[in-house]
mmCIF file of C-alpha atoms in Angstrom:
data_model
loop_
_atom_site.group_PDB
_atom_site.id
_atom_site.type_symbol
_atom_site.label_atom_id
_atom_site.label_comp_id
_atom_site.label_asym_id
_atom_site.label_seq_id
_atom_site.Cartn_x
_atom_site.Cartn_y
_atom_site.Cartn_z
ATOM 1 C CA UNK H 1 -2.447 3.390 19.950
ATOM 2 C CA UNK H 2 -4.375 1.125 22.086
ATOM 3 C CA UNK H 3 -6.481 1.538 25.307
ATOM 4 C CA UNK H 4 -6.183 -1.201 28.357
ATOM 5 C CA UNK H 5 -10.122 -1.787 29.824
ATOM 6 C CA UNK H 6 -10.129 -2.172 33.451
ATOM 7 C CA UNK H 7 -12.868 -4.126 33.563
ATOM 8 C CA UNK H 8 -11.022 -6.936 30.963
ATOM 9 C CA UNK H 9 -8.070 -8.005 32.077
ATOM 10 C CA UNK H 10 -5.031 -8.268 29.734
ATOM 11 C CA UNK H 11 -7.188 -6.589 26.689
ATOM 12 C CA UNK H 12 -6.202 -3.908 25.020
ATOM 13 C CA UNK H 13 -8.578 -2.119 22.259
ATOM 14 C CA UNK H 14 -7.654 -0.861 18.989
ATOM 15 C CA UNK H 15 -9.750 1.416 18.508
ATOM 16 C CA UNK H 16 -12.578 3.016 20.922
ATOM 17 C CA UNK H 17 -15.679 4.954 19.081
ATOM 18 C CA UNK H 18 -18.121 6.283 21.940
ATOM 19 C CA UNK H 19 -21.103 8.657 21.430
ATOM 20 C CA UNK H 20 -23.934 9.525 23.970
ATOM 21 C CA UNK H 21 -23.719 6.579 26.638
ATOM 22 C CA UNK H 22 -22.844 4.047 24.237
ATOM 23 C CA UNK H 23 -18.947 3.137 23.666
ATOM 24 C CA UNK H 24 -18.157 0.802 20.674
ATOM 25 C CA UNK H 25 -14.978 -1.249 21.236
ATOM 26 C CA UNK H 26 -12.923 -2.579 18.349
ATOM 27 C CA UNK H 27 -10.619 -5.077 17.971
ATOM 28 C CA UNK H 28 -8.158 -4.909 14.619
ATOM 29 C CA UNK H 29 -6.802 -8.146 13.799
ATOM 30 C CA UNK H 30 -5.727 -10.326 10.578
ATOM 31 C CA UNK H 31 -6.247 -14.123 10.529
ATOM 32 C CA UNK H 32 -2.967 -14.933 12.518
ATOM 33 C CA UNK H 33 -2.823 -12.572 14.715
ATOM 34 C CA UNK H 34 -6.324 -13.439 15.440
ATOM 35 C CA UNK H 35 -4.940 -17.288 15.797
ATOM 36 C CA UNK H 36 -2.545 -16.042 18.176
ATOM 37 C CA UNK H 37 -5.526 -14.308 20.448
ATOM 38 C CA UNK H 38 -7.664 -16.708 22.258
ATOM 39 C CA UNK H 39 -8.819 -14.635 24.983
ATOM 40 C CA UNK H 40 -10.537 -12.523 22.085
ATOM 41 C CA UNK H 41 -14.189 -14.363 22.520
ATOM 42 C CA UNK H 42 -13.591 -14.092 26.004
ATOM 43 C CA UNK H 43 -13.229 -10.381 25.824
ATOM 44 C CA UNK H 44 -16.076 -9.943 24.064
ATOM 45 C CA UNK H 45 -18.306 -11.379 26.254
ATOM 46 C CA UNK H 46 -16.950 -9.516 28.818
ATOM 47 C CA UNK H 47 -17.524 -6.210 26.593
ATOM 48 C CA UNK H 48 -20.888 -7.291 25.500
ATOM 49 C CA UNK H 49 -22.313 -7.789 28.700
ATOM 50 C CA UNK H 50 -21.685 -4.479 29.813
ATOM 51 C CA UNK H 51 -24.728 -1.932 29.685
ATOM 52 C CA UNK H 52 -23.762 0.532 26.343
ATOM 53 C CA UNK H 53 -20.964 -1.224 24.992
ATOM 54 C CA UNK H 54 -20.194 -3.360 22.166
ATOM 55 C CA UNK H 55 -17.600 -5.312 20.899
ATOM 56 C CA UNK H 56 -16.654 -5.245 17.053
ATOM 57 C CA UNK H 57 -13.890 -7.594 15.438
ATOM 58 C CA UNK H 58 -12.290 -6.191 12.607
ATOM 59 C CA UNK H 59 -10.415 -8.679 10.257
ATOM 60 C CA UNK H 60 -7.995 -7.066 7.960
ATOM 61 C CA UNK H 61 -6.105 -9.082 5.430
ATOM 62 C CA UNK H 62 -2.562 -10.180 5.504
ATOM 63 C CA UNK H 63 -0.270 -8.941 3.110
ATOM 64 C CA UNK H 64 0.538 -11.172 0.178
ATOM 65 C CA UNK H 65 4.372 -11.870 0.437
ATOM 66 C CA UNK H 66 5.945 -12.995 -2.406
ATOM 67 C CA UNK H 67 9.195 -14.540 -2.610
ATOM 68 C CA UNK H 68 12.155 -12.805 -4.241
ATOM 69 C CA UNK H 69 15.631 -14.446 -4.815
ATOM 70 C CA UNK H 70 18.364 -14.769 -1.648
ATOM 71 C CA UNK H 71 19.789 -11.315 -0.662
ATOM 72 C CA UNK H 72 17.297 -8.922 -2.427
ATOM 73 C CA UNK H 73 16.616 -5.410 -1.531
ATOM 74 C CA UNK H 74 14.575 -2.479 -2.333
ATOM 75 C CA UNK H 75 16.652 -0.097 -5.018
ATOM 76 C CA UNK H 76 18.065 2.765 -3.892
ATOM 77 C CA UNK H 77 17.705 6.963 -5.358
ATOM 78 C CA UNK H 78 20.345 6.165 -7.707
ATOM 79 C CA UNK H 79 19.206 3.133 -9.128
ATOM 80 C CA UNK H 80 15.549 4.839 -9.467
ATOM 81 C CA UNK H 81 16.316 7.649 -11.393
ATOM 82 C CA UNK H 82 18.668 5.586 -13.740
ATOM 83 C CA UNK H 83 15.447 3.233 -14.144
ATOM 84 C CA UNK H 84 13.358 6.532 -15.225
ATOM 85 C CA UNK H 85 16.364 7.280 -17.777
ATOM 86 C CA UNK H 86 16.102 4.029 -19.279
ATOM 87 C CA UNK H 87 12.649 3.661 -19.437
ATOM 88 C CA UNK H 88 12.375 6.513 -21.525
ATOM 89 C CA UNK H 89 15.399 5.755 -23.570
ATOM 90 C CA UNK H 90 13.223 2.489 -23.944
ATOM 91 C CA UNK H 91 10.022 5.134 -24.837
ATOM 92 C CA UNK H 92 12.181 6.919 -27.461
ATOM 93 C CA UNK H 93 13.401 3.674 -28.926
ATOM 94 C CA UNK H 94 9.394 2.684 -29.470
ATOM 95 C CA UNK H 95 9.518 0.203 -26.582
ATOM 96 C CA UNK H 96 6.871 1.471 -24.829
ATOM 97 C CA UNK H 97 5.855 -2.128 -23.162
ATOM 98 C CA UNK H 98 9.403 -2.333 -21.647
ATOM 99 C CA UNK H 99 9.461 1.298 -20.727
ATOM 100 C CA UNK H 100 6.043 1.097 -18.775
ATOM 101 C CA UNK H 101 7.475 -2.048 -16.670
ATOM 102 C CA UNK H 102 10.542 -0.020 -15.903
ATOM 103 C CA UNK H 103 8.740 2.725 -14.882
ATOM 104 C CA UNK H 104 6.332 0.642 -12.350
ATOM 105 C CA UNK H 105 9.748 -0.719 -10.927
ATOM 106 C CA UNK H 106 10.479 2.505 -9.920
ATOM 107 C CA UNK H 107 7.334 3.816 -8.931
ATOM 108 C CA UNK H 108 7.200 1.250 -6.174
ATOM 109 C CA UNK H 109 10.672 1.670 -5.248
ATOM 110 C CA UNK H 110 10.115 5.376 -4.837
ATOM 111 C CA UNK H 111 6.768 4.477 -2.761
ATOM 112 C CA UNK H 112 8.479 2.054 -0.803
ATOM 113 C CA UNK H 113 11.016 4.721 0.258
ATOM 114 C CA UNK H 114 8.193 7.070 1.382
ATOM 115 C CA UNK H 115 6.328 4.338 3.411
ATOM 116 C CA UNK H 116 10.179 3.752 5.229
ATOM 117 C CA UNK H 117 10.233 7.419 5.252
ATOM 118 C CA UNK H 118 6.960 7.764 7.208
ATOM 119 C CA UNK H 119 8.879 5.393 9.607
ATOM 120 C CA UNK H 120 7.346 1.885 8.452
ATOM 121 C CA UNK H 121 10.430 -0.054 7.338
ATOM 122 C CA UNK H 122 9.696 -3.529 5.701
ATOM 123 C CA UNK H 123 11.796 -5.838 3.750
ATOM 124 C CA UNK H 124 9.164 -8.056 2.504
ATOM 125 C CA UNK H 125 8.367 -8.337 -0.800
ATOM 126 C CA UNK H 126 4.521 -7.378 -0.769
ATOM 127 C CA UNK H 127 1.739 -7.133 -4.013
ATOM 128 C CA UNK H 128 1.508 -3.064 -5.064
ATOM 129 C CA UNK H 129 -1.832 -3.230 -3.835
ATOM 130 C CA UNK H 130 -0.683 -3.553 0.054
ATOM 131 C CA UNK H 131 1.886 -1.350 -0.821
ATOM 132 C CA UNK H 132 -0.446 1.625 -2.209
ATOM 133 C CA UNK H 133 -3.073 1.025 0.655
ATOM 134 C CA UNK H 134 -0.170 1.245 3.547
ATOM 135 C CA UNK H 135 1.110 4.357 1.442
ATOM 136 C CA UNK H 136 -2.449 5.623 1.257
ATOM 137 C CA UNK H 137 -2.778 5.056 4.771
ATOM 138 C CA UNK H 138 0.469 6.760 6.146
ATOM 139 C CA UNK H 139 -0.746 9.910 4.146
ATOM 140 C CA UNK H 140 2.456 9.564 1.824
ATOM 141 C CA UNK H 141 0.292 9.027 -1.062
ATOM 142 C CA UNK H 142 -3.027 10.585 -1.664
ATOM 143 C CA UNK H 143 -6.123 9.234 -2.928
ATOM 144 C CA UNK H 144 -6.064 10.557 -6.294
ATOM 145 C CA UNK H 145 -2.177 9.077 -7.316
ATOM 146 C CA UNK H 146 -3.885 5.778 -5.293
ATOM 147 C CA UNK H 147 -6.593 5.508 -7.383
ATOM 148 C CA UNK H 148 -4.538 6.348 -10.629
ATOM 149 C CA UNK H 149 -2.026 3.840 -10.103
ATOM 150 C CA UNK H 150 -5.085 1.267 -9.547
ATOM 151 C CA UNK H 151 -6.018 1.784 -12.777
ATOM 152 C CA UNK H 152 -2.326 1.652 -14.585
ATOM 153 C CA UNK H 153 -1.797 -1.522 -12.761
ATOM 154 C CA UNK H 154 -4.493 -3.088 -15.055
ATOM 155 C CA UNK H 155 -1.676 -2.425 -17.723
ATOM 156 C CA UNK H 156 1.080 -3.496 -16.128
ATOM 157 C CA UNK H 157 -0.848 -6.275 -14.958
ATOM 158 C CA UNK H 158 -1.417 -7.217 -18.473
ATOM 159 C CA UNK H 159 1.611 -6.959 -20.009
ATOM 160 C CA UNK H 160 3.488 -8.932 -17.539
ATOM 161 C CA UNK H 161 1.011 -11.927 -17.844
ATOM 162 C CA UNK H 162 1.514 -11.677 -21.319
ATOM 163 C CA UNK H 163 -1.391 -9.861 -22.515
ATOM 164 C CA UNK H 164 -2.075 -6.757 -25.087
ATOM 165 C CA UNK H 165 -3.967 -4.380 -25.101
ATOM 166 C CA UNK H 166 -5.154 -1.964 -27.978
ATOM 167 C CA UNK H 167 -4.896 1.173 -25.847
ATOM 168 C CA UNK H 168 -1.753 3.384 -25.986
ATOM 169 C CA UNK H 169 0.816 1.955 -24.309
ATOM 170 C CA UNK H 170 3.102 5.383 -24.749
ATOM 171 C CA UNK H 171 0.702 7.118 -22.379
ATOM 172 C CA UNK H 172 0.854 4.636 -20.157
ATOM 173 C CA UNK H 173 4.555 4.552 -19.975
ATOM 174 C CA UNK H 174 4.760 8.584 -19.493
ATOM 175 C CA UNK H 175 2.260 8.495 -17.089
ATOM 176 C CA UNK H 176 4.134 6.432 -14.724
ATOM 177 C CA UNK H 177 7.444 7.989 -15.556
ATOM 178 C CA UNK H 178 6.071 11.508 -14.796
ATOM 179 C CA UNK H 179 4.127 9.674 -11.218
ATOM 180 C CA UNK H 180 7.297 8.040 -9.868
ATOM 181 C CA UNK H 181 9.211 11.582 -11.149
ATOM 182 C CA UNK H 182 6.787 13.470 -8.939
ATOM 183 C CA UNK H 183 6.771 11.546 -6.043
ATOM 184 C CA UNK H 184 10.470 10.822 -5.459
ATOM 185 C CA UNK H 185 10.790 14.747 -6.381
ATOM 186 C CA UNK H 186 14.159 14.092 -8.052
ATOM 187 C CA UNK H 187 12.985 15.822 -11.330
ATOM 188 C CA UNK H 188 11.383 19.031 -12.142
ATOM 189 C CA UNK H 189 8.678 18.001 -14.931
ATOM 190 C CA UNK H 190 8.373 21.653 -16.214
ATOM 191 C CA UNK H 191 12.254 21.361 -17.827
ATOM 192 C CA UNK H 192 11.952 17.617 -18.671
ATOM 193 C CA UNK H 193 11.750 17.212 -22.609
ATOM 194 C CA UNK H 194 8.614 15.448 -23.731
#
């Protein structure tokens, strides 16, 4: 939501904050839509010259996009759950490396449908990070899953790049099975097999 200021033509706020007789005004903007704003320094001299207020820019970043081949799109329920089959099928085979990247496929396919579930629909292909934050935002994934999946990222992130790492891979693997499990609740986890 935004709030028009009488008193600055064609400016809308972001966000207003006001407590006793002083009102904070805040703009939210990332580097091009801040480009695409000229009228911003104007606005905040306007603001700042005003008795009680202030003006605060906010710059928040711009999502990574990478690029992904011609015609791509985000997997479907289907195509998740066989993913969690055959990531533990990789697990019970002793491929636990394999089975941990199949498993973060999934668990940001299954986020990505409860971002577009909360009504934000976007094709892009974005970094997990801006994908986890927007999810954190929306309220579709809470801060303890965000802050897990921070820290099994530094696995994923390792094994992609072709790194190893000493610590136990199989954990790593469940524990991103059992996430992406959870949060598309396709699977009860009490009657799975372990």
């Amino acid at each position: 939501m935004d709030w028009p200021l009488d008193f600055v033509p064609g400016f809308r706020a972001d966000l207003l904050a006001r407590k006793d007789n002083r009102t904070k005004v805040i703009g939210v903007k990332s580097r091009s839509t801040l480009e695409a704003s000229p009228q911003i320094v104007e606005a905040a001299k306007m603001i700042d010259s005003r008795p009680g207020w202030q003006f605060e820019l906010m710059l928040v970043p711009e999502p990574e996009q990478l690029t992904g081949p011609p015609m791509f799109r985000s997997i479907d329920e289907a195509s998740i759950s066989n993913r969690l089959e055959e990531a533990r099928r990789m697990l019970e085979q002793g491929h636990s490396e394999a089975a941990m990247i199949l498993a973060w496929s999934a668990c940001e396919a299954v986020i990505r449908k409860l971002v577009a579930d909360a009504g934000v629909v976007d094709s892009r292909i974005t970094t997990a990070n801006y994908l986890f934050e927007r999810a954190t935002y929306l309220g579709v994934l809470d801060r303890v899953d965000y802050h897990r999946l921070a820290e099994l990222q530094k696995f994923r992130n390792a094994f992609v790049h072709g790194f190893s790492h000493e610590s136990p891979s199989d954990e790593v693997a469940i524990e991103l099975i059992e996430t992406a499990e959870r949060l598309s609740g396709a699977t009860d986890l009490e009657e799975r097999p372990r």
